[in-house]
Amino acid sequence: MRIVLIPGMGCTSQSNWYPWFQAEMAKRPSVQCILRDFPDRNKCRESIWIPFITKEIGVDENTIVVGHSSGAACAMRLLESSDVPKLRGVVLVAAAHTDLGDESERRSEYFNRPWNWEGMKMGATKIACFHGDDDHLIPVDEARFIAKQLKGENFEYFEMQGKSHFFYPWNEILDVVDDMILNNNKPEGGQ
């Protein structure tokens, strides 16, 4: 099983909680966590990031994608794409569904058309969304809207107190990803 971490705007593979998360995932047997410096990191354009993920990194039905901030918007576009196989899981961290009136976000290309919420629901076996109730960069109402649109059997929403924009490690993400790993390894019809 592979886990691909998509960073936030301006971030490198050494930013925020990313190295910690990769180290934690390395403790899981048969799990490879891909943590790379992305091209175009200060603009995060969809036209560059999606091909980088699909062609250079590669995703398939045994992939869990974890996207943070702008990386979560990228993960949402992956979810709704018919060109991407159904993913094992997707974790959205500090996600937005609008450009928040920010020119940099507008130029990232993720927010220039409507979201295909039904397509997203079908894009992964399991989807989880984490958001801080005190996020000063992306208001919590953004995530609440996303949660309302993705509500269903394969979706979980976690509104966390005091986590801001998730700049530091938090253990709950490990529990969610572990659940995705374990549930995805069960035989069809398993408990």
XYZ file of N, CA and C in Angstrom, residues 55-171:
351
model
N 1.317 10.926 -13.128
C 2.308 10.378 -14.076
C 3.666 10.093 -13.433
N 4.121 10.984 -12.540
C 5.452 10.783 -11.955
C 5.404 9.962 -10.665
N 4.506 10.308 -9.774
C 4.389 9.554 -8.517
C 3.571 8.285 -8.743
N 2.404 8.441 -9.337
C 1.518 7.317 -9.605
C 0.562 7.033 -8.463
N -0.690 6.840 -8.799
C -1.721 6.455 -7.828
C -2.545 5.331 -8.435
N -3.032 4.453 -7.560
C -3.885 3.365 -8.004
C -4.842 2.988 -6.878
N -5.516 1.862 -7.049
C -6.524 1.440 -6.063
C -5.922 1.063 -4.715
N -4.615 0.970 -4.615
C -3.946 0.681 -3.346
C -3.255 1.916 -2.781
N -3.738 3.091 -3.162
C -3.134 4.347 -2.719
C -4.069 5.089 -1.778
N -3.481 5.613 -0.701
C -4.165 6.559 0.179
C -3.505 7.905 -0.058
N -4.301 8.923 -0.346
C -3.797 10.272 -0.577
C -4.131 11.119 0.645
N -3.124 11.839 1.141
C -3.307 12.773 2.253
C -2.949 14.153 1.729
N -3.916 15.061 1.711
C -3.681 16.403 1.203
C -3.883 17.449 2.282
N -2.934 18.381 2.388
C -2.983 19.444 3.391
C -3.182 20.795 2.711
N -4.212 21.528 3.107
C -4.470 22.882 2.633
C -4.646 22.889 1.110
N -3.781 23.543 0.363
C -3.891 23.497 -1.103
C -3.761 22.066 -1.603
N -2.999 21.258 -0.897
C -2.888 19.845 -1.233
C -4.211 19.110 -1.071
N -5.064 19.575 -0.151
C -6.390 18.985 0.016
C -7.271 19.327 -1.182
N -7.149 20.553 -1.696
C -7.899 20.925 -2.906
C -7.465 20.039 -4.069
N -6.180 19.779 -4.176
C -5.649 18.887 -5.207
C -6.229 17.483 -5.025
N -6.260 16.996 -3.801
C -6.817 15.669 -3.520
C -8.293 15.605 -3.898
N -9.022 16.695 -3.676
C -10.437 16.735 -4.044
C -10.607 16.632 -5.560
N -9.730 17.282 -6.318
C -9.801 17.171 -7.786
C -9.403 15.762 -8.236
N -8.469 15.125 -7.547
C -8.142 13.727 -7.855
C -9.360 12.834 -7.620
N -10.044 13.069 -6.504
C -11.210 12.261 -6.155
C -12.278 12.301 -7.238
N -12.513 13.471 -7.803
C -13.612 13.602 -8.757
C -13.215 13.234 -10.190
N -11.956 12.961 -10.436
C -11.471 12.700 -11.784
C -11.763 11.274 -12.245
N -12.366 11.147 -13.414
C -12.610 9.825 -13.985
C -11.322 9.232 -14.573
N -10.264 10.045 -14.672
C -8.974 9.561 -15.175
C -8.116 8.926 -14.086
N -8.574 9.001 -12.843
C -7.832 8.458 -11.701
C -8.600 7.244 -11.184
N -7.926 6.112 -10.967
C -8.646 4.947 -10.423
C -9.194 5.249 -9.033
N -10.214 4.506 -8.648
C -10.783 4.674 -7.308
C -9.679 4.419 -6.283
N -9.427 5.404 -5.425
C -8.363 5.335 -4.422
C -8.826 4.554 -3.203
N -7.871 3.998 -2.454
C -8.198 3.272 -1.223
C -8.714 4.225 -0.150
N -8.133 5.407 -0.105
C -8.561 6.378 0.885
C -8.022 7.751 0.557
N -8.696 8.759 1.089
C -8.249 10.143 0.969
C -8.484 10.825 2.305
N -7.455 11.552 2.767
C -7.563 12.348 3.989
C -7.359 13.808 3.593
N -8.371 14.617 3.847
C -8.316 16.051 3.574
C -8.011 16.762 4.891
N -6.964 17.572 4.890
C -6.565 18.294 6.098
C -6.611 19.785 5.791
N -7.442 20.524 6.530
C -7.595 21.975 6.337
C -7.979 22.284 4.889
N -9.088 21.708 4.460
C -9.549 21.847 3.071
C -10.465 23.055 2.898
N -10.461 23.580 1.676
C -11.356 24.675 1.293
C -12.067 24.289 0.003
N -13.269 24.824 -0.178
C -13.991 24.592 -1.431
C -14.094 25.863 -2.258
N -13.639 26.996 -1.694
C -13.597 28.267 -2.429
C -12.174 28.804 -2.389
N -11.920 29.804 -3.208
C -10.588 30.420 -3.202
C -10.443 31.453 -2.086
N -11.484 31.621 -1.282
C -11.466 32.507 -0.118
C -11.172 33.957 -0.499
N -11.374 34.306 -1.766
C -11.081 35.655 -2.224
C -9.596 35.945 -2.333
N -8.774 34.908 -2.295
C -7.323 35.053 -2.327
C -6.814 34.830 -3.750
N -6.093 35.798 -4.278
C -5.605 35.714 -5.654
C -4.688 34.520 -5.877
N -3.837 34.200 -4.917
C -2.942 33.045 -5.054
C -3.739 31.754 -5.176
N -4.758 31.616 -4.357
C -5.608 30.421 -4.427
C -6.361 30.387 -5.753
N -6.832 31.534 -6.198
C -7.543 31.602 -7.470
C -6.645 31.120 -8.615
N -5.389 31.523 -8.587
C -4.453 31.133 -9.646
C -4.058 29.656 -9.579
N -4.340 28.996 -8.486
C -3.991 27.570 -8.360
C -4.835 26.675 -9.266
N -5.927 27.210 -9.787
C -6.801 26.547 -10.769
C -7.814 25.572 -10.157
N -7.710 25.253 -8.892
C -8.638 24.288 -8.299
C -10.049 24.841 -8.150
N -10.160 26.147 -8.053
C -11.440 26.762 -7.711
C -12.115 27.454 -8.892
N -11.686 27.150 -10.114
C -12.195 27.855 -11.283
C -13.425 27.196 -11.919
N -13.963 26.165 -11.290
C -15.150 25.485 -11.799
C -15.844 24.795 -10.617
N -17.103 24.405 -10.804
C -17.817 23.742 -9.708
C -17.183 22.404 -9.346
N -17.409 21.988 -8.108
C -16.939 20.688 -7.635
C -17.963 19.621 -7.995
N -17.477 18.438 -8.318
C -18.339 17.297 -8.598
C -18.395 16.440 -7.322
N -19.290 16.804 -6.420
C -19.355 16.159 -5.103
C -19.708 14.681 -5.225
N -20.633 14.347 -6.094
C -21.012 12.936 -6.258
C -19.843 12.135 -6.821
N -19.111 12.726 -7.754
C -17.920 12.072 -8.293
C -16.876 11.857 -7.216
N -16.729 12.857 -6.324
C -15.765 12.726 -5.221
C -16.124 11.560 -4.312
N -17.394 11.438 -3.979
C -17.827 10.353 -3.089
C -17.449 8.985 -3.640
N -17.456 8.869 -4.963
C -17.154 7.591 -5.602
C -15.661 7.430 -5.891
N -14.860 8.468 -5.608
C -13.447 8.456 -5.956
C -12.544 7.719 -4.991
N -13.080 7.302 -3.843
C -12.267 6.575 -2.860
C -13.158 5.668 -2.024
N -12.571 4.606 -1.531
C -13.296 3.694 -0.655
C -13.660 4.386 0.646
N -12.750 5.229 1.147
C -12.984 5.941 2.408
C -12.390 7.341 2.291
N -13.115 8.331 2.816
C -12.665 9.728 2.808
C -12.820 10.281 4.215
N -11.797 11.001 4.671
C -11.855 11.659 5.977
C -11.421 13.108 5.802
N -11.962 13.965 6.651
C -11.625 15.388 6.603
C -11.357 15.882 8.022
N -10.187 16.508 8.208
C -9.819 17.132 9.477
C -9.795 18.644 9.296
N -10.336 19.360 10.274
C -10.253 20.822 10.236
C -10.182 21.357 11.660
N -9.368 22.383 11.842
C -9.268 23.027 13.139
C -10.377 24.055 13.324
N -11.007 24.040 14.495
C -12.078 25.008 14.741
C -11.557 26.438 14.826
N -10.241 26.572 14.954
C -9.616 27.884 15.080
C -8.646 28.173 13.927
N -8.854 27.523 12.773
C -7.979 27.718 11.618
C -8.086 29.175 11.158
N -6.983 29.895 11.196
C -6.976 31.315 10.829
C -6.751 31.529 9.328
N -6.421 30.471 8.595
C -6.194 30.593 7.151
C -7.406 30.136 6.336
N -8.040 29.067 6.772
C -9.230 28.553 6.093
C -10.334 28.417 7.145
N -11.356 29.280 7.070
C -12.429 29.228 8.075
C -13.081 27.852 8.150
N -13.462 27.477 9.348
C -14.044 26.161 9.576
C -15.321 25.952 8.763
N -16.015 27.021 8.405
C -17.222 26.877 7.592
C -16.927 26.248 6.227
N -15.713 26.439 5.722
C -15.314 25.793 4.467
C -15.394 24.274 4.617
N -14.805 23.759 5.673
C -14.794 22.308 5.903
C -16.192 21.787 6.241
N -16.957 22.566 6.961
C -18.326 22.132 7.286
C -19.150 21.974 6.012
N -18.941 22.880 5.059
C -19.635 22.776 3.781
C -19.197 21.508 3.042
N -17.887 21.259 3.003
C -17.362 20.054 2.355
C -17.957 18.810 3.018
N -17.986 18.798 4.339
C -18.534 17.651 5.076
C -20.000 17.424 4.732
N -20.742 18.491 4.589
C -22.159 18.365 4.234
C -22.306 17.754 2.834
N -21.453 18.152 1.908
C -21.529 17.649 0.537
C -21.084 16.184 0.440
N -20.095 15.801 1.229
C -19.534 14.445 1.137
C -20.156 13.458 2.121
N -21.095 13.924 2.919
C -21.726 13.073 3.923
C -22.211 11.761 3.301
N -21.856 10.674 3.975
C -22.257 9.353 3.494
C -21.503 8.279 4.248
N -21.729 7.047 3.864
C -21.142 5.909 4.570
C -19.623 5.863 4.508
N -19.029 6.418 3.466
C -17.570 6.327 3.320
C -16.859 7.610 3.740
N -17.552 8.497 4.469
C -16.968 9.789 4.840
C -17.023 10.024 6.346
N -15.916 10.580 6.890
C -15.862 10.985 8.299
C -15.321 12.408 8.384
N -15.904 13.201 9.280
C -15.461 14.578 9.494
C -15.009 14.731 10.939
N -13.826 15.344 11.110
C -13.259 15.574 12.439
C -12.961 17.060 12.591
N -13.737 17.721 13.410
C -13.485 19.126 13.710
C -12.718 19.168 15.032
N -11.468 19.601 14.946
C -10.557 19.505 16.079
C -10.384 20.851 16.774
N -10.413 20.838 18.090
C -10.211 22.054 18.868
C -8.728 22.368 18.995
N -8.396 23.647 18.766
C -7.049 24.135 19.015
C -5.972 23.620 18.074
N -6.333 23.147 16.895
C -5.337 22.612 15.957
C -4.952 23.619 14.876
N -5.618 24.767 14.839
C -5.319 25.818 13.867
C -5.315 25.238 12.449
N -4.241 25.450 11.704
C -4.133 25.008 10.316
C -3.304 23.717 10.217
N -3.182 23.017 11.316
C -2.442 21.753 11.384
C -0.987 21.932 10.944
N -0.262 22.723 11.725
C 1.164 22.913 11.471
C 2.011 21.875 12.208
N 1.399 21.211 13.187
C 2.133 20.276 14.040
C 1.471 18.902 14.026
N 2.223 17.857 14.402
C 1.654 16.502 14.421
C 0.436 16.380 15.339
N -0.468 15.500 14.963
C -1.602 15.134 15.802
C -1.908 13.663 15.536
N -2.115 12.923 16.600
C -2.219 11.470 16.520
C -3.476 10.946 15.845
